[in-house]
Short mmCIF file of C-alpha atoms in Angstrom, two decimals:
data_model
loop_
_atom_site.label_atom_id
_atom_site.label_comp_id
_atom_site.label_asym_id
_atom_site.label_seq_id
_atom_site.Cartn_x
_atom_site.Cartn_y
_atom_site.Cartn_z
CA MET A 30 -3.86 9.46 -107.99
CA GLN A 31 -1.32 7.09 -109.48
CA LYS A 32 -2.28 5.92 -112.80
CA LEU A 33 -2.82 2.11 -112.87
CA ASN A 34 -1.34 -0.16 -115.83
CA LEU A 35 -3.72 -2.48 -116.04
CA SER A 36 -1.22 -5.47 -116.76
CA GLN A 37 -0.46 -5.84 -113.41
CA VAL A 38 -3.34 -7.57 -112.97
CA LEU A 39 -1.24 -10.56 -115.07
CA SER A 40 1.95 -9.92 -113.64
CA GLN A 41 1.74 -9.05 -110.19
CA LYS A 42 -0.83 -8.58 -106.56
CA LEU A 43 -3.08 -5.54 -106.79
CA SER A 44 -3.80 -3.53 -104.16
CA PRO A 45 -7.02 -3.53 -102.76
CA GLN A 46 -7.88 0.36 -104.41
CA GLN A 47 -5.96 -0.82 -107.47
CA ILE A 48 -8.59 -3.68 -107.65
CA GLN A 49 -11.60 -1.62 -107.07
CA PHE A 50 -10.51 0.94 -109.49
CA ILE A 51 -10.53 -2.01 -112.22
CA LYS A 52 -13.87 -2.92 -110.94
CA LEU A 53 -14.94 0.78 -111.13
CA LEU A 54 -13.91 0.68 -114.98
CA GLN A 55 -16.11 -1.93 -115.73
CA VAL A 56 -19.03 -1.01 -113.97
CA PRO A 57 -21.83 -0.06 -116.80
CA THR A 58 -23.65 3.36 -116.67
CA ALA A 59 -26.98 1.13 -115.66
CA GLU A 60 -25.01 -0.11 -112.25
CA LEU A 61 -22.80 3.34 -111.92
CA ASP A 62 -25.48 5.14 -109.69
CA THR A 63 -25.41 2.11 -107.75
CA ARG A 64 -22.11 1.84 -107.07
CA ILE A 65 -22.40 5.40 -105.80
CA GLU A 66 -24.87 5.44 -103.63
CA GLU A 67 -22.82 2.32 -102.32
CA GLU A 68 -20.17 4.45 -101.19
CA LEU A 69 -22.00 7.66 -100.04
CA GLU A 70 -23.82 5.23 -97.69
CA ILE A 71 -20.25 3.39 -95.86
CA ASN A 72 -18.84 6.78 -96.14
CA PRO A 73 -19.74 9.90 -94.10
CA ALA A 74 -17.04 12.18 -96.03
CA LEU A 75 -18.11 11.69 -99.38
CA GLU A 76 -21.43 14.19 -100.35
CA GLU A 77 -23.06 14.79 -103.51
CA GLY A 78 -22.38 18.30 -105.17
CA ARG A 79 -20.08 19.91 -106.77
CA ASP A 80 -17.21 21.14 -104.34
CA GLU A 81 -17.20 24.72 -103.59
CA GLU A 82 -14.27 26.75 -103.06
CA LYS A 83 -13.54 28.04 -99.42
CA LYS A 84 -14.02 31.90 -98.58
CA GLU A 85 -11.87 33.13 -95.44
CA SER A 86 -15.06 35.83 -95.08
CA GLU A 87 -17.85 33.11 -95.05
CA ASP A 88 -19.83 31.97 -91.95
CA ASP A 89 -20.13 28.66 -91.30
CA ASP A 90 -22.38 27.15 -88.45
CA PHE A 91 -20.27 24.45 -87.91
CA ASP A 92 -17.78 27.08 -86.43
CA ASP A 93 -20.23 27.98 -83.84
CA ASN A 94 -19.63 24.53 -82.56
CA PHE A 95 -16.67 24.09 -83.11
CA ASP A 96 -12.91 25.40 -81.60
CA GLU A 97 -9.55 24.94 -81.92
CA GLU A 98 -9.35 23.97 -77.90
CA ALA A 99 -12.06 21.57 -78.25
CA SER A 100 -12.10 18.19 -78.01
CA PHE A 101 -13.52 15.48 -79.86
CA ASP A 102 -16.64 13.43 -77.80
CA GLU A 103 -18.38 10.43 -79.23
CA LYS A 104 -21.61 12.43 -79.58
CA ASP A 105 -19.93 14.46 -82.49
CA LEU A 106 -19.35 11.47 -84.53
CA ASN A 107 -21.47 8.28 -84.21
CA ILE A 108 -18.02 5.93 -85.05
CA ASP A 109 -19.98 2.43 -83.76
CA ASP A 110 -22.04 2.22 -87.51
CA TYR A 111 -18.66 2.41 -89.22
CA LEU A 112 -15.81 0.73 -87.00
CA ASN A 113 -17.46 -2.87 -87.28
CA ASP A 114 -17.12 -2.65 -91.48
CA ASP A 115 -13.85 -3.53 -92.60
CA TYR A 116 -11.93 -0.65 -94.36
CA GLY A 117 -8.42 -0.15 -95.62
CA GLY A 118 -8.94 3.44 -96.54
CA TYR A 119 -11.58 1.76 -99.06
CA LYS A 120 -14.50 -0.85 -97.84
CA MET A 121 -13.80 -4.52 -99.84
CA GLN A 122 -16.20 -6.96 -100.52
CA GLY A 123 -15.38 -10.23 -100.95
CA ASP A 124 -11.87 -11.66 -100.60
CA GLY A 125 -10.23 -9.10 -102.50
CA ASN A 126 -9.45 -11.59 -105.30
CA TYR A 127 -10.53 -9.75 -108.92
CA SER A 128 -12.75 -11.53 -111.02
CA PRO A 129 -14.21 -9.90 -114.51
CA ASP A 130 -17.26 -12.06 -113.60
CA GLU A 131 -18.06 -10.11 -110.46
CA GLU A 132 -19.60 -7.64 -112.96
CA ASP A 133 -21.72 -9.15 -115.23
CA ARG A 134 -24.82 -8.76 -113.05
CA GLU A 135 -27.97 -8.68 -114.20
CA ILE A 136 -31.23 -6.73 -112.29
CA PRO A 137 -33.95 -9.68 -111.43
CA ILE A 138 -37.76 -8.40 -112.07
CA SER A 139 -41.00 -9.60 -110.59
CA SER A 140 -43.02 -11.57 -113.02
CA GLY A 141 -46.12 -12.45 -111.47
CA SER A 142 -46.68 -16.19 -110.45
CA SER A 143 -44.15 -18.94 -111.63
CA LEU A 144 -44.81 -21.66 -114.55
CA HIS A 145 -44.49 -24.27 -110.95
CA GLU A 146 -46.96 -22.20 -109.14
CA GLN A 147 -49.33 -22.54 -112.38
CA LEU A 148 -48.87 -26.02 -112.79
CA VAL A 149 -48.86 -26.87 -109.17
CA SER A 150 -52.42 -25.08 -109.52
CA GLN A 151 -53.74 -27.07 -112.21
CA LEU A 152 -52.37 -30.14 -110.17
CA GLY A 153 -55.21 -29.33 -107.86
CA TYR A 154 -58.03 -29.53 -109.90
CA LEU A 155 -57.11 -33.19 -110.84
CA LYS A 156 -59.49 -35.76 -108.50
CA LEU A 157 -56.02 -37.48 -106.57
CA ASP A 158 -55.12 -38.39 -103.49
CA GLU A 159 -52.76 -36.85 -101.03
CA ARG A 160 -49.99 -39.58 -101.98
CA GLN A 161 -50.55 -39.01 -105.46
CA LYS A 162 -50.19 -34.60 -105.61
CA ASN A 163 -47.23 -35.63 -103.86
CA ILE A 164 -46.30 -37.30 -106.79
CA GLY A 165 -47.37 -34.92 -109.06
CA LYS A 166 -45.75 -32.13 -107.14
CA GLN A 167 -42.51 -34.14 -107.66
CA LEU A 168 -42.83 -34.11 -111.33
CA ILE A 169 -43.62 -30.66 -111.80
CA GLY A 170 -40.65 -29.87 -109.37
CA SER A 171 -38.64 -31.61 -112.18
CA ILE A 172 -39.82 -29.39 -114.81
CA GLU A 173 -37.03 -27.10 -116.23
CA ASN A 174 -37.50 -23.55 -117.18
CA ASP A 175 -38.11 -24.41 -120.54
CA GLY A 176 -41.01 -26.35 -119.68
CA TYR A 177 -38.94 -29.91 -120.41
CA ILE A 178 -38.79 -33.24 -117.90
CA ARG A 179 -35.04 -34.42 -118.79
CA ARG A 180 -34.67 -36.59 -115.61
CA ASP A 181 -35.50 -40.23 -115.89
CA LEU A 182 -38.07 -41.29 -114.35
CA GLU A 183 -35.87 -44.22 -112.59
CA ALA A 184 -34.07 -41.06 -110.56
CA ILE A 185 -37.49 -39.29 -109.39
CA LEU A 186 -38.58 -42.70 -108.06
CA ASN A 187 -35.51 -43.41 -105.72
CA ASP A 188 -36.09 -39.23 -105.04
CA LEU A 189 -39.88 -40.41 -104.14
CA ALA A 190 -38.49 -43.29 -101.56
CA PHE A 191 -35.78 -41.26 -100.40
CA SER A 192 -36.84 -37.65 -99.87
CA GLN A 193 -40.67 -38.05 -98.86
CA ASN A 194 -40.87 -41.75 -98.38
CA ILE A 195 -43.32 -42.65 -100.84
CA GLU A 196 -42.80 -45.96 -102.98
CA THR A 197 -44.40 -45.97 -106.51
CA ASP A 198 -43.51 -47.61 -110.03
CA LEU A 199 -43.11 -46.23 -113.08
CA ASP A 200 -46.54 -47.21 -114.55
CA GLU A 201 -48.03 -45.14 -111.76
CA LEU A 202 -45.37 -42.55 -112.73
CA GLU A 203 -45.93 -42.38 -116.11
CA GLU A 204 -49.66 -42.21 -115.69
CA ILE A 205 -49.37 -38.84 -113.74
CA LEU A 206 -47.14 -37.42 -115.38
CA ARG A 207 -49.34 -38.50 -118.81
CA LYS A 208 -51.87 -36.57 -116.77
CA ILE A 209 -49.81 -33.19 -116.28
CA GLN A 210 -48.45 -33.61 -120.07
CA GLU A 211 -52.56 -32.18 -120.35
CA PHE A 212 -52.20 -29.13 -118.45
CA ASP A 213 -51.33 -25.40 -120.23
CA PRO A 214 -49.16 -24.48 -121.81
CA ALA A 215 -49.40 -27.34 -124.34
CA GLY A 216 -46.72 -29.43 -124.57
CA ILE A 217 -45.30 -29.14 -120.88
CA ALA A 218 -43.55 -31.63 -119.44
CA ALA A 219 -42.29 -33.86 -122.22
CA ARG A 220 -38.89 -35.37 -122.04
CA ASN A 221 -37.35 -34.71 -125.61
CA LEU A 222 -39.11 -32.38 -128.36
CA GLN A 223 -40.50 -34.96 -130.53
CA GLU A 224 -42.79 -35.79 -127.41
CA CYS A 225 -43.09 -31.67 -126.74
CA LEU A 226 -44.61 -31.57 -130.31
CA LEU A 227 -46.77 -34.75 -130.12
CA ILE A 228 -48.73 -33.38 -127.03
CA GLN A 229 -49.21 -30.35 -128.82
CA LEU A 230 -50.55 -31.93 -132.21
CA GLU A 231 -52.69 -34.04 -130.20
CA ARG A 232 -54.75 -31.66 -128.64
CA LYS A 233 -55.17 -29.93 -131.74
CA GLU A 234 -58.81 -28.59 -132.07
CA HIS A 235 -59.40 -30.81 -135.44
CA PRO A 236 -58.12 -34.06 -134.72
CA GLU A 237 -59.62 -35.13 -138.35
CA ASP A 238 -57.44 -32.68 -140.09
CA PRO A 239 -55.71 -34.03 -143.08
CA ALA A 240 -52.77 -31.52 -142.05
CA VAL A 241 -52.69 -32.73 -138.50
CA ILE A 242 -52.94 -37.01 -139.01
CA ASN A 243 -50.05 -36.12 -141.43
CA ALA A 244 -48.05 -34.51 -138.99
CA ILE A 245 -48.43 -36.76 -136.36
CA LYS A 246 -47.60 -39.46 -138.74
CA ILE A 247 -44.61 -37.08 -139.61
CA VAL A 248 -43.50 -36.77 -136.07
CA ASN A 249 -44.24 -40.16 -134.69
CA ASP A 250 -42.65 -42.37 -137.52
CA CYS A 251 -40.20 -40.16 -139.46
CA PHE A 252 -38.93 -37.54 -136.91
CA GLU A 253 -35.21 -38.33 -137.73
CA GLU A 254 -36.01 -37.02 -141.51
CA PHE A 255 -37.97 -34.12 -140.36
CA THR A 256 -35.08 -32.80 -138.42
CA LYS A 257 -32.37 -33.51 -141.39
CA LYS A 258 -35.37 -32.17 -143.89
CA HIS A 259 -35.16 -35.30 -145.69
CA TYR A 260 -38.23 -34.68 -147.26
CA THR A 261 -38.42 -37.06 -150.40
CA LYS A 262 -37.57 -39.85 -147.59
CA ILE A 263 -40.83 -38.36 -145.67
CA GLN A 264 -43.11 -38.47 -149.00
CA LYS A 265 -41.63 -41.91 -150.10
CA LYS A 266 -42.25 -43.39 -146.65
CA LEU A 267 -45.59 -41.85 -145.99
CA GLU A 268 -46.77 -42.03 -149.68
CA ILE A 269 -48.43 -38.24 -149.67
CA GLU A 270 -48.45 -35.87 -151.81
CA ASP A 271 -46.40 -32.44 -152.27
CA GLU A 272 -48.98 -30.16 -151.33
CA ALA A 273 -50.23 -32.39 -148.31
CA LEU A 274 -46.20 -32.98 -146.64
CA LYS A 275 -46.43 -28.94 -147.19
CA GLU A 276 -49.35 -28.24 -144.82
CA ALA A 277 -48.28 -30.74 -142.93
CA VAL A 278 -44.49 -29.19 -142.14
CA ASN A 279 -46.23 -25.22 -141.82
CA LEU A 280 -47.93 -27.39 -138.71
CA ILE A 281 -45.23 -28.62 -137.08
CA ILE A 282 -42.75 -25.06 -137.47
CA LYS A 283 -46.09 -22.93 -136.01
CA LEU A 284 -45.59 -25.27 -132.45
CA ASN A 285 -43.95 -24.26 -129.51
CA PRO A 286 -40.39 -26.29 -128.82
CA LYS A 287 -40.36 -24.75 -125.52
CA PRO A 288 -43.43 -24.31 -123.71
CA GLY A 289 -42.15 -23.38 -120.83
CA GLY A 290 -40.46 -19.87 -121.85
CA VAL A 291 -39.13 -18.01 -119.29
CA SER A 292 -42.01 -18.21 -117.19
CA ASP A 293 -39.46 -19.30 -113.90
CA GLY A 294 -41.05 -16.08 -111.72
CA LEU A 295 -37.99 -14.06 -112.34
CA VAL A 296 -37.34 -12.09 -115.48
CA LYS A 297 -33.40 -11.29 -115.75
CA THR A 298 -33.10 -8.60 -117.97
CA GLN A 299 -30.09 -6.26 -118.07
CA TYR A 300 -31.04 -2.10 -119.18
CA ILE A 301 -29.24 -0.81 -122.10
CA ILE A 302 -27.98 2.95 -121.38
CA PRO A 303 -25.33 3.87 -123.39
CA ASP A 304 -22.02 5.31 -121.55
CA PHE A 305 -21.19 7.39 -124.87
CA ILE A 306 -23.53 9.90 -127.08
CA LEU A 307 -22.65 10.83 -130.31
CA THR A 308 -23.66 13.67 -132.19
CA ASN A 309 -23.40 14.24 -135.82
CA VAL A 310 -23.46 18.08 -137.02
CA GLU A 311 -23.28 18.17 -141.09
CA GLY A 312 -20.81 15.51 -140.75
CA LYS A 313 -18.36 16.38 -137.67
CA VAL A 314 -19.08 14.11 -135.21
CA ASP A 315 -18.32 14.59 -131.38
CA ILE A 316 -18.79 12.34 -128.49
CA SER A 317 -20.21 13.14 -124.88
CA LEU A 318 -20.26 11.16 -121.97
CA ASN A 319 -23.69 10.21 -120.25
CA SER A 320 -24.31 12.52 -117.70
CA LYS A 321 -25.14 9.51 -115.41
CA ASN A 322 -21.48 8.70 -115.97
CA ALA A 323 -20.32 12.27 -114.47
CA PRO A 324 -21.53 12.41 -111.12
CA GLU A 325 -20.92 15.60 -108.92
CA LEU A 326 -19.00 13.93 -105.71
CA ARG A 327 -17.02 16.20 -103.10
CA VAL A 328 -15.56 15.65 -99.96
CA SER A 329 -17.32 16.47 -96.77
CA ARG A 330 -16.30 19.88 -95.25
CA SER A 331 -17.44 19.06 -91.99
CA TYR A 332 -15.10 16.37 -91.82
CA SER A 333 -12.46 18.21 -93.19
CA GLU A 334 -12.09 20.96 -90.96
CA MET A 335 -12.38 18.35 -88.31
CA PHE A 336 -9.42 16.82 -89.12
CA ASP A 337 -8.18 20.32 -89.55
CA ALA A 338 -8.94 21.38 -85.83
CA TYR A 339 -7.04 18.10 -84.85
CA ASP A 340 -3.57 19.53 -85.82
CA LYS A 341 -4.07 22.57 -83.81
CA SER A 342 -5.48 20.23 -80.62
CA ASP A 343 -4.45 17.85 -77.51
CA LYS A 344 -2.81 14.90 -79.33
CA LYS A 345 -2.52 12.75 -76.55
CA ASP A 346 -5.84 11.66 -75.75
CA LYS A 347 -6.68 8.26 -76.79
CA LYS A 348 -9.66 8.41 -77.67
CA LEU A 349 -9.01 11.29 -79.69
CA LYS A 350 -6.43 9.93 -81.62
CA ASP A 351 -8.78 6.53 -82.83
CA THR A 352 -11.25 9.37 -83.72
CA VAL A 353 -9.01 10.92 -85.63
CA THR A 354 -7.73 7.78 -87.56
CA PHE A 355 -10.78 7.75 -88.65
CA VAL A 356 -11.56 10.49 -89.92
CA LYS A 357 -8.61 10.55 -91.65
CA GLN A 358 -9.17 6.52 -93.49
CA LYS A 359 -12.68 8.14 -94.83
CA LEU A 360 -11.32 11.16 -96.05
CA ASP A 361 -8.68 9.42 -97.95
CA ALA A 362 -11.54 6.87 -99.28
CA ALA A 363 -13.72 9.88 -100.54
CA LYS A 364 -10.58 11.69 -102.27
CA TRP A 365 -10.05 8.00 -103.82
CA PHE A 366 -12.69 7.55 -104.62
CA ILE A 367 -13.65 10.88 -106.21
CA ASP A 368 -10.38 10.48 -107.87
CA ALA A 369 -11.35 7.37 -109.45
CA ILE A 370 -14.37 8.38 -110.84
CA LYS A 371 -12.01 11.44 -112.47
CA GLN A 372 -10.01 8.69 -114.18
CA ARG A 373 -12.97 6.42 -115.29
CA GLN A 374 -14.42 9.33 -117.28
CA GLN A 375 -10.57 10.67 -118.39
CA THR A 376 -10.21 6.77 -119.66
CA LEU A 377 -13.76 6.07 -121.32
CA LEU A 378 -13.65 8.89 -123.10
CA LYS A 379 -9.65 8.68 -124.16
CA THR A 380 -10.96 4.69 -125.79
CA MET A 381 -13.88 6.11 -127.39
CA GLN A 382 -12.03 9.15 -129.31
CA ALA A 383 -9.95 6.48 -130.45
CA ILE A 384 -12.17 4.38 -131.75
CA LEU A 385 -14.04 7.01 -132.59
CA ASP A 386 -11.12 8.46 -134.78
CA TYR A 387 -10.68 4.82 -136.17
CA GLN A 388 -13.89 4.80 -137.21
CA THR A 389 -15.11 7.84 -138.41
CA GLU A 390 -16.58 6.77 -141.79
CA PHE A 391 -18.73 4.42 -139.99
CA PHE A 392 -20.07 6.86 -137.35
CA ILE A 393 -20.73 9.09 -139.74
CA GLU A 394 -22.97 7.09 -142.16
CA GLY A 395 -23.78 4.27 -140.17
CA ASP A 396 -22.71 1.56 -143.16
CA GLU A 397 -21.44 -1.84 -141.76
CA THR A 398 -19.12 -2.58 -144.90
CA LYS A 399 -16.92 1.20 -143.82
CA LEU A 400 -16.07 -0.55 -140.84
CA LYS A 401 -12.20 -1.00 -140.69
CA PRO A 402 -10.57 -4.18 -139.21
CA MET A 403 -9.83 -2.90 -136.08
CA ILE A 404 -7.92 -5.26 -132.82
CA LEU A 405 -7.51 -4.04 -129.25
CA LYS A 406 -3.90 -3.48 -129.86
CA ASP A 407 -4.43 -0.39 -132.34
CA ILE A 408 -6.62 1.01 -129.59
CA ALA A 409 -4.15 0.69 -126.95
CA GLU A 410 -1.37 1.60 -129.55
CA LYS A 411 -2.90 4.98 -129.59
CA ILE A 412 -3.65 5.89 -126.19
CA GLU A 413 -0.66 4.15 -125.60
CA MET A 414 -2.60 2.25 -122.32
CA ASP A 415 -2.96 -1.95 -121.79
CA ILE A 416 -4.37 -4.00 -123.78
CA SER A 417 -6.50 -5.07 -120.74
CA THR A 418 -7.50 -1.72 -119.83
CA VAL A 419 -9.43 -1.32 -123.58
CA SER A 420 -11.26 -4.96 -123.07
CA ARG A 421 -12.26 -3.76 -119.80
CA VAL A 422 -13.90 -0.79 -121.71
CA ALA A 423 -14.87 -2.36 -124.75
CA ASN A 424 -16.64 -5.66 -123.23
CA SER A 425 -19.09 -3.45 -120.96
CA LYS A 426 -19.84 -0.08 -122.52
CA SER A 427 -21.72 1.22 -125.45
CA ILE A 428 -22.73 4.45 -127.70
CA GLN A 429 -25.53 5.65 -129.08
CA THR A 430 -25.59 7.01 -132.28
CA GLU A 431 -28.26 8.23 -134.52
CA PHE A 432 -28.42 4.30 -136.12
CA GLY A 433 -28.63 2.93 -132.53
CA ILE A 434 -26.54 1.87 -130.18
CA PHE A 435 -24.06 -0.51 -130.22
CA PRO A 436 -22.12 -2.25 -127.77
CA LEU A 437 -18.24 -1.38 -128.38
CA LYS A 438 -16.86 -4.30 -129.08
CA TYR A 439 -19.24 -4.31 -132.14
CA PHE A 440 -16.28 -2.17 -133.44
CA PHE A 441 -13.89 -4.73 -133.25
CA SER A 442 -13.03 -7.13 -136.18
CA GLU A 443 -10.16 -9.11 -138.13
CA GLY A 444 -9.18 -8.05 -141.27
CA ILE A 445 -10.06 -9.85 -144.56
CA ALA A 446 -7.61 -9.42 -147.80
CA THR A 447 -9.03 -8.85 -151.32
CA ASP A 448 -7.71 -9.40 -154.76
CA SER A 449 -6.88 -5.30 -154.36
CA GLY A 450 -4.71 -5.94 -151.35
CA GLU A 451 -6.24 -4.20 -149.28
CA ASP A 452 -7.61 -5.85 -145.68
CA VAL A 453 -11.63 -5.34 -145.29
CA SER A 454 -13.90 -6.05 -141.88
CA ASN A 455 -14.81 -9.50 -140.96
CA LYS A 456 -18.14 -7.66 -140.23
CA GLU A 457 -17.92 -6.80 -144.23
CA VAL A 458 -17.88 -10.32 -145.11
CA LYS A 459 -20.40 -11.49 -143.50
CA SER A 460 -22.52 -8.55 -144.24
CA VAL A 461 -22.22 -10.24 -147.75
CA LEU A 462 -22.07 -13.62 -146.59
CA ASN A 463 -25.79 -12.88 -145.22
CA GLN A 464 -27.11 -11.21 -148.44
CA MET A 465 -26.31 -13.80 -150.67
CA VAL A 466 -28.19 -16.80 -148.52
CA ASP A 467 -31.12 -13.91 -147.82
CA ASN A 468 -31.29 -13.56 -151.59
CA GLU A 469 -30.79 -17.44 -152.14
CA ASP A 470 -33.26 -19.88 -153.92
CA LYS A 471 -34.64 -21.44 -150.48
CA ARG A 472 -35.53 -25.05 -152.50
CA LYS A 473 -31.79 -24.75 -153.63
CA PRO A 474 -30.17 -23.34 -151.11
CA LEU A 475 -26.46 -22.38 -151.41
CA SER A 476 -23.63 -24.92 -149.79
CA ASP A 477 -20.35 -23.52 -148.12
CA ASP A 478 -18.73 -24.77 -151.36
CA LYS A 479 -21.16 -22.45 -153.64
CA LEU A 480 -20.48 -19.34 -150.79
CA VAL A 481 -16.71 -19.66 -151.33
CA LYS A 482 -17.00 -19.13 -154.77
CA LEU A 483 -19.06 -16.32 -154.90
CA LEU A 484 -17.30 -14.87 -152.08
CA ASN A 485 -14.28 -15.00 -154.39
CA ASP A 486 -16.09 -13.85 -157.18
CA LYS A 487 -16.60 -10.64 -155.57
CA GLY A 488 -12.46 -10.29 -154.67
CA TYR A 489 -13.07 -11.81 -151.39
CA ASN A 490 -10.17 -14.31 -150.11
CA ILE A 491 -11.50 -16.36 -147.58
CA ALA A 492 -11.45 -19.96 -147.52
CA ARG A 493 -14.40 -22.75 -146.71
CA ARG A 494 -13.81 -23.18 -142.98
CA THR A 495 -13.66 -19.21 -142.65
CA VAL A 496 -16.95 -19.12 -144.01
CA ALA A 497 -18.17 -21.88 -142.25
CA LYS A 498 -17.10 -20.29 -139.28
CA TYR A 499 -18.80 -17.15 -140.46
CA ARG A 500 -22.20 -18.59 -141.06
CA GLU A 501 -22.40 -20.46 -137.73
CA GLN A 502 -21.09 -16.88 -136.31
CA LEU A 503 -24.47 -15.97 -137.89
CA GLN A 504 -26.49 -18.58 -136.87
CA ILE A 505 -27.54 -19.57 -140.34
CA PRO A 506 -27.83 -23.72 -140.70
CA VAL A 507 -26.16 -25.61 -143.06
CA ALA A 508 -27.73 -25.89 -146.58
CA ARG A 509 -29.87 -28.56 -146.36
CA LEU A 510 -31.58 -27.31 -143.03
CA ARG A 511 -32.12 -24.27 -145.06
CA LYS A 512 -34.18 -25.57 -147.66
CA GLU A 513 -37.89 -24.95 -147.98
CA LEU A 514 -40.74 -27.16 -150.13
#
């Protein structure tokens, strides 16, 4: 099989087989079995199992039913099941244009009744006439997966008028909406976060509790100050003591900001099956491919012998020629697929071994600070392959270690200069930054300027904008929003 330089993706039009190899390289282990099963179904010349060497003395049942002088007959091979498909030596799906996004598939799993079904069921318990029920169903249909209605009510009015011929007004629509907002889960059908929190607070079991009363006042009258953690302004405006403020705030932050959650009837998940297994025996690390990445495939012996027999038979018959052309296409496609799987294995191992050699200290100790700065180009040069090849492997593969399962892209990072003149991985800097925030006084959290100074004191030459970028990547809020009472 011709080795494919993936820089061709950008420089020239690829052949169907080259496009399929790129797709095959990207397929994660969790989906490889499915991909192979698809190929086995569409190509009868491809079989599972280890390839066995032919022996002249071996008896073969096929020889009893086939001789060199016999001609092919339609009953020998059911061609109609396959000739209607699009094969050019290899079955293609779609229009042949390659897109990396095509491989980012997720596996849907049924999760019982959906949120909308539960809400429609609750709607049935209300004393509404048929017209009002249809208005309620329209409102429920406008609820998004997180539980909010973000469509303007006037737009819903128009939908009712044009699609269902139901005339209503905003007052009636809001009246039915308020009834739906009393459904479970609490906070459902809110139009914004403020309304969602108020709905939940107003349904508290003890509405006379001072903490509940203060919490409602905060959300109702001081919502902007609450979102910005301007607690002093809230205290001054509502004239409440520190302890009362703390109880009310603690009550608010325990509410559910997304009452719909993921209850949309289909929970999407991606199974994490590592592509590589790392073993560490007395400090010596080694890698191997997950066995699912190395399936045993072979070319069908009966198909091969059909084709061999054709070479010794009369080639004048047109039906015979058409049949053998079909058989040859299947044999070529089977050989190509087996070679492609083997090249996929070699490319994966070669890339992973280079990453292992580069980050040996981490794989031995599992210490994130031991990661070296490493970019795609470093590995591409080491294995003498195109950067795009390394990128496709890194973006869709993972490795199982004794410290956990890591995506390969985890090991790639830019370098940060230190006072000693060395480059360290930005992952090390992020780890130190995370520790600083974890250990800060939450009543006086560290600003970005203070974090820069502390990092510089530790020898990391880093700018404020870089600290802000790393903080955002770590999903750490600004200092003001980290403040606690």
